[in-house]
One Martini backbone bead per residue (centre of mass of N, CA, C, O) as a GRO file, in nm:
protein
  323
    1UNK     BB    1   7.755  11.549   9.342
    2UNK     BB    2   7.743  11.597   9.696
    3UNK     BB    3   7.962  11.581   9.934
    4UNK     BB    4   8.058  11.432  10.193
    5UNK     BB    5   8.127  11.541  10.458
    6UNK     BB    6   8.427  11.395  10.491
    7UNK     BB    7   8.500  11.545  10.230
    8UNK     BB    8   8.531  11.788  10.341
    9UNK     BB    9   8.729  12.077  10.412
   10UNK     BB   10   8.858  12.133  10.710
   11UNK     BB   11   8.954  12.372  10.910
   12UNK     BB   12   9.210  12.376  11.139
   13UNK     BB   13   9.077  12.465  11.360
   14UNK     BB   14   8.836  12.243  11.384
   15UNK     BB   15   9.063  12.024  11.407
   16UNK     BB   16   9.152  12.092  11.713
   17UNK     BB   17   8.931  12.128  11.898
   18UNK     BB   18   8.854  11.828  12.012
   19UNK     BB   19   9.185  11.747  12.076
   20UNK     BB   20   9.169  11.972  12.304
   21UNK     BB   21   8.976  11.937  12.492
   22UNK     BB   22   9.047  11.611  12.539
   23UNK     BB   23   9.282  11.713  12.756
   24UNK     BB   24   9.097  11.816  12.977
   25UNK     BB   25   8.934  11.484  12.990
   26UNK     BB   26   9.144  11.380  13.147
   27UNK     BB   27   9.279  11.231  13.414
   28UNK     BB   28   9.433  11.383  13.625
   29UNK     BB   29   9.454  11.083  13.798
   30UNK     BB   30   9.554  10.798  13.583
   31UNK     BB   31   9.634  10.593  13.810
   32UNK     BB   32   9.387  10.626  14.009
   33UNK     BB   33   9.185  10.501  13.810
   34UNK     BB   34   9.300  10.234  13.726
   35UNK     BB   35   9.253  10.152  14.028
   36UNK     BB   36   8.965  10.125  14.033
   37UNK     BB   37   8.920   9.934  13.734
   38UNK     BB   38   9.147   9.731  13.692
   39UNK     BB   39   9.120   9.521  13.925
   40UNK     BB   40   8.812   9.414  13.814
   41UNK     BB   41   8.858   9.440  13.459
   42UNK     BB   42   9.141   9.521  13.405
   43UNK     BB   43   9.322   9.649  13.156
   44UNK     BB   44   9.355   9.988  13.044
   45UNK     BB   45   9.359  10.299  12.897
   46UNK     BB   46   9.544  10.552  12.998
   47UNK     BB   47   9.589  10.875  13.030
   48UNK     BB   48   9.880  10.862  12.966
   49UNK     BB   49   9.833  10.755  12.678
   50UNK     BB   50   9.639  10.954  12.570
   51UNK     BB   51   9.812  11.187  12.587
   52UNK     BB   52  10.029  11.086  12.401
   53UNK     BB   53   9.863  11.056  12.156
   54UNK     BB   54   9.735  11.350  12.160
   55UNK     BB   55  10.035  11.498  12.104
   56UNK     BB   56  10.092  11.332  11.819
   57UNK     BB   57   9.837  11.437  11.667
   58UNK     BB   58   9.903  11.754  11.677
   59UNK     BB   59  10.175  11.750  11.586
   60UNK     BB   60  10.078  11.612  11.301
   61UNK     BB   61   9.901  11.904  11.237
   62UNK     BB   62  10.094  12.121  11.253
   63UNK     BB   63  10.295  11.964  11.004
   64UNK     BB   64  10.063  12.014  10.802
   65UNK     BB   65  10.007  12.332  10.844
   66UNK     BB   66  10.313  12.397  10.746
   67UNK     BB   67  10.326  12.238  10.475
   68UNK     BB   68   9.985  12.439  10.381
   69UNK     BB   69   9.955  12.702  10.522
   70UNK     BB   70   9.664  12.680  10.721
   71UNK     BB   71   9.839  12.873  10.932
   72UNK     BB   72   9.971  13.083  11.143
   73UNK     BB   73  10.287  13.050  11.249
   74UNK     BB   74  10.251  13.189  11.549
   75UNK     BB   75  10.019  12.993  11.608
   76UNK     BB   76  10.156  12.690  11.566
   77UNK     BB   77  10.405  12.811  11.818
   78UNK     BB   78  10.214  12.787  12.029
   79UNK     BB   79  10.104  12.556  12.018
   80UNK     BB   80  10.385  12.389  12.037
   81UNK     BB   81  10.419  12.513  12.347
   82UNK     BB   82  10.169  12.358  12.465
   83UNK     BB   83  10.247  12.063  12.401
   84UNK     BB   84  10.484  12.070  12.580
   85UNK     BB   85  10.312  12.051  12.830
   86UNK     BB   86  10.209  11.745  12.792
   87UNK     BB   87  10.443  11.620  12.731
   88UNK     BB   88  10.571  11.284  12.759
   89UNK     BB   89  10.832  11.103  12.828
   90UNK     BB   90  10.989  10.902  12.711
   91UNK     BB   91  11.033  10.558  12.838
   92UNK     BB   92  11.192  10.319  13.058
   93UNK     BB   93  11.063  10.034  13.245
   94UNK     BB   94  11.168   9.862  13.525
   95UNK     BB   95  10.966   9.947  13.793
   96UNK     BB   96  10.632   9.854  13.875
   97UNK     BB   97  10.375   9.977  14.133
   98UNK     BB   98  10.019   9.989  14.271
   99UNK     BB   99   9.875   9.802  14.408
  100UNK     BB  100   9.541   9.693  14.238
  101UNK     BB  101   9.591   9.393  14.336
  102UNK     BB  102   9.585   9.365  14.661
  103UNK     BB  103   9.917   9.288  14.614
  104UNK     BB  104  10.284   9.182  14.669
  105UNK     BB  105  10.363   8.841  14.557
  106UNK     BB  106  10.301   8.980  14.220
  107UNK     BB  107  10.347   9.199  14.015
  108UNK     BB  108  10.528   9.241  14.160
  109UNK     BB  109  10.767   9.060  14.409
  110UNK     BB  110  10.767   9.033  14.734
  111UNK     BB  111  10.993   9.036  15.010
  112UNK     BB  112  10.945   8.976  15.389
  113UNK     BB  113  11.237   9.001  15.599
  114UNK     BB  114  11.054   9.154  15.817
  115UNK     BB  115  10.763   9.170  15.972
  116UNK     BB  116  10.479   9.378  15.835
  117UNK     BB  117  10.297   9.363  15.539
  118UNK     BB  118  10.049   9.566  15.362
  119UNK     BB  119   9.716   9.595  15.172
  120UNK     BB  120   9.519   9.856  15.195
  121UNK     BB  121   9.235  10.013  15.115
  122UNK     BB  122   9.377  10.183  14.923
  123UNK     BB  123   9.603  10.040  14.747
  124UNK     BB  124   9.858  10.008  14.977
  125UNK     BB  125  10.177  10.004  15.106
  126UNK     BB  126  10.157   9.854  15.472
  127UNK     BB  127  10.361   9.989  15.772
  128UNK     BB  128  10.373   9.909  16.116
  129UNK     BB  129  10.566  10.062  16.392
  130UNK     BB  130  10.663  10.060  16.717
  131UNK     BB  131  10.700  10.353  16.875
  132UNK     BB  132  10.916  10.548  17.126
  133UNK     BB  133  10.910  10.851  17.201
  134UNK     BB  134  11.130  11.054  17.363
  135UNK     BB  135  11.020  11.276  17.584
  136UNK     BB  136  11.210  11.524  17.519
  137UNK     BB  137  11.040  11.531  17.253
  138UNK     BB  138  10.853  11.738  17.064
  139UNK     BB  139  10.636  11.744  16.854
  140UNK     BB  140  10.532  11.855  16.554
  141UNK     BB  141  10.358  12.126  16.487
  142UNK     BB  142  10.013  12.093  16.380
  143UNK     BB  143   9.744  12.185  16.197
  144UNK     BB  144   9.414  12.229  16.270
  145UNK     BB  145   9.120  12.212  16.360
  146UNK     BB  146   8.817  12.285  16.531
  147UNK     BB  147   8.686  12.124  16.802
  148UNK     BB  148   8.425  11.931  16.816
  149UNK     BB  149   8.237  11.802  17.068
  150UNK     BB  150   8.232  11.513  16.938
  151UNK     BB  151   8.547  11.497  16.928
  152UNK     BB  152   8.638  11.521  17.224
  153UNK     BB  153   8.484  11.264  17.329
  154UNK     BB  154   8.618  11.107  17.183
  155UNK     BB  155   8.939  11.196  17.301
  156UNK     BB  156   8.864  11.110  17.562
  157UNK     BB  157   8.780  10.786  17.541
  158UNK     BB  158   9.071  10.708  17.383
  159UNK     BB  159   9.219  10.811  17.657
  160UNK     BB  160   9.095  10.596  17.844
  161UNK     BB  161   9.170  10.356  17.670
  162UNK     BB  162   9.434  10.379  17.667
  163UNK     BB  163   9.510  10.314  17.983
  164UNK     BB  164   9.400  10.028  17.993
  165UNK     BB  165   9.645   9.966  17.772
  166UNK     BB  166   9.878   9.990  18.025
  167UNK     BB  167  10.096   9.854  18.118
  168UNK     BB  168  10.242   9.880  18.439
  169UNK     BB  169  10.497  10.070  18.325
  170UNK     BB  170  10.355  10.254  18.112
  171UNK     BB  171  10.313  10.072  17.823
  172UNK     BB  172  10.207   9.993  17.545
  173UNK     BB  173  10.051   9.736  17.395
  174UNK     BB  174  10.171   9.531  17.189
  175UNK     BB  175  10.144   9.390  16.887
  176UNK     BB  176  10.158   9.189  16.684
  177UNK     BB  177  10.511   9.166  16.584
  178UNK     BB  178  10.535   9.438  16.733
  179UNK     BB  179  10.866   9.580  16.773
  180UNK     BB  180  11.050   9.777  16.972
  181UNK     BB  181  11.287   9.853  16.736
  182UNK     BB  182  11.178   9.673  16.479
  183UNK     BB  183  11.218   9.624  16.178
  184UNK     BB  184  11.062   9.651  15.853
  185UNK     BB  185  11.103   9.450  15.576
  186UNK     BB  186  11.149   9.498  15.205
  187UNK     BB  187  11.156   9.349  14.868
  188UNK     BB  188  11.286   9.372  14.538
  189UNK     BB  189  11.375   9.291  14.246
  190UNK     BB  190  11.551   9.427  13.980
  191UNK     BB  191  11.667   9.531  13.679
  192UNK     BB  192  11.880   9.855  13.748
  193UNK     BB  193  12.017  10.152  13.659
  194UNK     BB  194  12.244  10.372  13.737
  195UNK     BB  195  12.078  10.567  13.583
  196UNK     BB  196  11.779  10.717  13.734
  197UNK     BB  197  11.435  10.681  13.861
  198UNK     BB  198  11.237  10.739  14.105
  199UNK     BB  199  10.903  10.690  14.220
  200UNK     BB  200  10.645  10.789  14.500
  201UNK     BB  201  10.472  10.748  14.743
  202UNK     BB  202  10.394  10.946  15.044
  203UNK     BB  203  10.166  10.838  15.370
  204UNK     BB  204  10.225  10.979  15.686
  205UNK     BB  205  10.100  10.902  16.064
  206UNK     BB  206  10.337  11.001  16.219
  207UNK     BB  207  10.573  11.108  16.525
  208UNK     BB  208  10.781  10.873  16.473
  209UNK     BB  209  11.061  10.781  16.307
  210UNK     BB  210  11.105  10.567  15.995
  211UNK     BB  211  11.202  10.569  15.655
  212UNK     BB  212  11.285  10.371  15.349
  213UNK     BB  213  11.442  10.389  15.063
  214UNK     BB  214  11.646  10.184  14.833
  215UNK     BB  215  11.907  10.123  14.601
  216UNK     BB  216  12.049   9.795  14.544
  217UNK     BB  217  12.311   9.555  14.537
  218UNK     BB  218  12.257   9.235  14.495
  219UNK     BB  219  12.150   9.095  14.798
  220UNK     BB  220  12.229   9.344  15.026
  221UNK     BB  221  12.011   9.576  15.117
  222UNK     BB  222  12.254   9.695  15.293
  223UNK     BB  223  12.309   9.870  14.978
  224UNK     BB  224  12.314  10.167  14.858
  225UNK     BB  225  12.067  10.371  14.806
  226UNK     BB  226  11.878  10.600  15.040
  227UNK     BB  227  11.578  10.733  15.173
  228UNK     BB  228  11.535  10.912  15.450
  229UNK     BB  229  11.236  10.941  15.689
  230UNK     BB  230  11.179  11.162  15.968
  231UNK     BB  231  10.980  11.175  16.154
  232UNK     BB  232  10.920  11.499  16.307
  233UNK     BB  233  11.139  11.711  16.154
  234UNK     BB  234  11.471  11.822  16.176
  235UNK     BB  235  11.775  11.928  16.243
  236UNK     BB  236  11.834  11.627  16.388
  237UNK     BB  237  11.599  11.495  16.162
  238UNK     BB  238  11.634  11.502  15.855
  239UNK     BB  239  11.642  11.452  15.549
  240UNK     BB  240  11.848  11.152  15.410
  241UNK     BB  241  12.114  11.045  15.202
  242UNK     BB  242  12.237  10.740  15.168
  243UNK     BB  243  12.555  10.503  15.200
  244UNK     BB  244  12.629  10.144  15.191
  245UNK     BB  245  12.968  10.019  15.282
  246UNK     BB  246  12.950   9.730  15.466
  247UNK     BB  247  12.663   9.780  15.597
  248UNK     BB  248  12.733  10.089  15.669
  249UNK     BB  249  12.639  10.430  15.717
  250UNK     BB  250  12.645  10.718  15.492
  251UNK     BB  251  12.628  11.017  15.442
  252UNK     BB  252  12.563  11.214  15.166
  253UNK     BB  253  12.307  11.407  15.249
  254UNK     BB  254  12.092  11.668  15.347
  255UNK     BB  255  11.820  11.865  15.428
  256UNK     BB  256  11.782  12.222  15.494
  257UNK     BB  257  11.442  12.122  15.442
  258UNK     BB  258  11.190  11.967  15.555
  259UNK     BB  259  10.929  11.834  15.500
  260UNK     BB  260  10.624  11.795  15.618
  261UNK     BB  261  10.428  11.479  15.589
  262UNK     BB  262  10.251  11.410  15.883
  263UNK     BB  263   9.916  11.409  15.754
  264UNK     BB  264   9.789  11.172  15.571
  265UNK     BB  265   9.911  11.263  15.275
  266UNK     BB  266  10.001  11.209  14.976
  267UNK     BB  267  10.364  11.245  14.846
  268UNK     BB  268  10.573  11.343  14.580
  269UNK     BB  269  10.858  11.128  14.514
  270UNK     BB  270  11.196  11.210  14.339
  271UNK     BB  271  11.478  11.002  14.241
  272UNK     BB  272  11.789  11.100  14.079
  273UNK     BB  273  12.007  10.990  13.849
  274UNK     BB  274  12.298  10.992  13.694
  275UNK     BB  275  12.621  10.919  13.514
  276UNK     BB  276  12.789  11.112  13.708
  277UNK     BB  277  12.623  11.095  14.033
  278UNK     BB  278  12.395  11.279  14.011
  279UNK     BB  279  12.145  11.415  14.268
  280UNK     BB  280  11.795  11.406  14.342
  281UNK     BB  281  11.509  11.567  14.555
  282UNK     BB  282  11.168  11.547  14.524
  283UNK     BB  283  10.883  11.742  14.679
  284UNK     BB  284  10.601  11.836  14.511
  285UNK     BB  285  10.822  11.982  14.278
  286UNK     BB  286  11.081  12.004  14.514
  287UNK     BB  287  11.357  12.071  14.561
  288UNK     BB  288  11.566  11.910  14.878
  289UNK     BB  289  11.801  11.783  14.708
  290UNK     BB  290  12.168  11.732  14.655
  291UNK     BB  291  12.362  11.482  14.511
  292UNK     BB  292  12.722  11.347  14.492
  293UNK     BB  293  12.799  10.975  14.377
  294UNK     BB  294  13.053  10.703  14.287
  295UNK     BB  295  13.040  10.411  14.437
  296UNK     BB  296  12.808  10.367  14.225
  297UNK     BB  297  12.860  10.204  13.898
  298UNK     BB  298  12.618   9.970  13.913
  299UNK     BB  299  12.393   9.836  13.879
  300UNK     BB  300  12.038   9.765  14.033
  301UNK     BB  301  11.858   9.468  14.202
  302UNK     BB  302  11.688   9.656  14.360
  303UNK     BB  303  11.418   9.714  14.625
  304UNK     BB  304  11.389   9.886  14.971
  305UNK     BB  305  11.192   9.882  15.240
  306UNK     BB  306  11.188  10.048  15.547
  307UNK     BB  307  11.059  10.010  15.909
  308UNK     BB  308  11.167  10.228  16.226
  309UNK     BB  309  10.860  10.340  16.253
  310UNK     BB  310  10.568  10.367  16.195
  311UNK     BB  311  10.326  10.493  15.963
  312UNK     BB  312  10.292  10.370  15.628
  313UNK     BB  313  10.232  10.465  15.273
  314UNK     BB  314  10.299  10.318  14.951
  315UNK     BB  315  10.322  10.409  14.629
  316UNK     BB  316  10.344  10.430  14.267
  317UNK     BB  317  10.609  10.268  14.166
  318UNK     BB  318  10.877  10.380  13.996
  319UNK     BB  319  11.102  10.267  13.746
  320UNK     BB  320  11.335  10.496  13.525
  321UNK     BB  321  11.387  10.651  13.158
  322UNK     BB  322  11.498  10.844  13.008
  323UNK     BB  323  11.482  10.895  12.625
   0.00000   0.00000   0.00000
């Protein structure tokens, strides 16, 4: 009887076909996805599972190859370096946010300490706080496309409309809740080892103010690092990676040349810190800070985010460890 195709042994090369292939088929941006069809059909696996899976699969079949002989060593060898561009490193998460749930008072919990913060339509948390430019600083020149005839006159238009909300002193009637220079802060609890990676999102439509997060100690929100982003940053406005010492402000480092952000994209922001006090701060796959500092050497309770001015959206944070 002759054996059924399942028995029959396949060339190495053709198992590995498949494997391959489905690496292209994962979803680019598998956060984005989940936040699709999660919050209203539950939890499934995300594309970062199936990746870490399907890298799992090919290197046990590369171990095949080896103790069987089934492909040429320098074959398998290139394999293996392939593979590992795509391996996720194992991590252990202390503290996860999509805001997939279109909210933040559950799953994790956060409380607003003052002002007023939501989640937008696109499923990000957001915070607007009126600021006021000061005339002498002139906005940072921003590339835009070449304006067609009916943007104008909307431009005209919402020219009108900003002139008639104008106070008798001539300044913009502020919105409810929202008052020049007080800023709007939020929090989150949560039990985070002092060498760490935080990483999330970050969304800004601003020209003027500032926005910060930060792992704190304690109860104390004003406490540990923050990373302050100055919007329409200058040399005189840099990125500043701070520490609160008794509630007050100093500089640990700042970046010798800010990207600018206030584009309306969101910007991939990562900040880690090792056990012996070196931090890293990467915007977008580059390192644009570097700085070494030991005043905090117990755990972090919390992150923080505050907003002292400008629109902001926030997402996809985590905090983790590579193991």
């Amino acid at each position: 009887m002759e054996p059924m195709p399942d028995e029959v042994d396949m060339p190495f090369h053709k198992l590995m076909i498949p494997l391959l292939l489905s690496v292209f088929l994962i979803p680019a941006d598998p956060v984005a996805a989940q936040k699709d069809d999660g919050g209203r059909y539950g939890s499934w696996e995300t594309g970062e599972e199936k990746l870490q899976k399907l890298t799992g699969e090919v290197e046990a079949l590369i171990a095949e190859g080896i103790r069987s002989k089934a492909a040429h060593p320098e074959f398998l060898r290139d394999l293996q370096l392939t593979v590992n561009k795509y391996k996720i490193p194992k991590k252990t998460v202390y503290f996860k946010d999509d805001f997939s749930d279109n909210e933040y008072l559950r799953n994790p919990a956060w409380t607003v300490k003052k002002g007023v913060f939501s989640v937008d339509y696109q499923g990000s948390l957001y915070s607007s706080v009126i600021v006021y430019r000061p005339k002498s600083v002139e906005p940072v020149a921003k590339e835009t496309a070449p304006e067609s005839t009916g943007d104008k006159n909307l431009r005209i238009l919402f020219g009108v409309l900003d002139e008639l909300t104008k106070d008798p002193k001539g300044r913009e009637q502020e919105a409810p809740g929202q008052v020049d220079g007080e800023p709007a802060q939020i929090i989150s609890l949560a039990d985070i080892p002092n060498a760490c990676t935080l990483k999330f999102t970050l969304q800004s439509e601003s020209e003027w103010g500032q926005i910060s997060i930060g792992l704190f100690q304690g109860t104390d929100p004003s406490s540990g690092y923050h990373l302050v982003y100055h919007a329409s940053p200058s040399k005189d406005r840099p990125l500043q990676l701070i520490k609160y010492l008794r509630g007050k402000p100093y500089v640990v480092n700042a970046a010798a040349e800010t990207p600018i952000l206030d584009d309306g994209r969101p910007h991939a922001v990562l900040f880690s810190r090792t056990e012996n006090g070196d931090m890293v701060v990467r915007i977008d796959d580059r390192d644009v800070l570097q700085a070494s500092d030991l005043a905090y050497r117990k755990n972090f309770s919390g992150l923080t985010v505050t907003n002292s001015g400008g629109k902001y959206s926030i997402d996809n944070i985590e905090v983790y460890t590579e193991k």
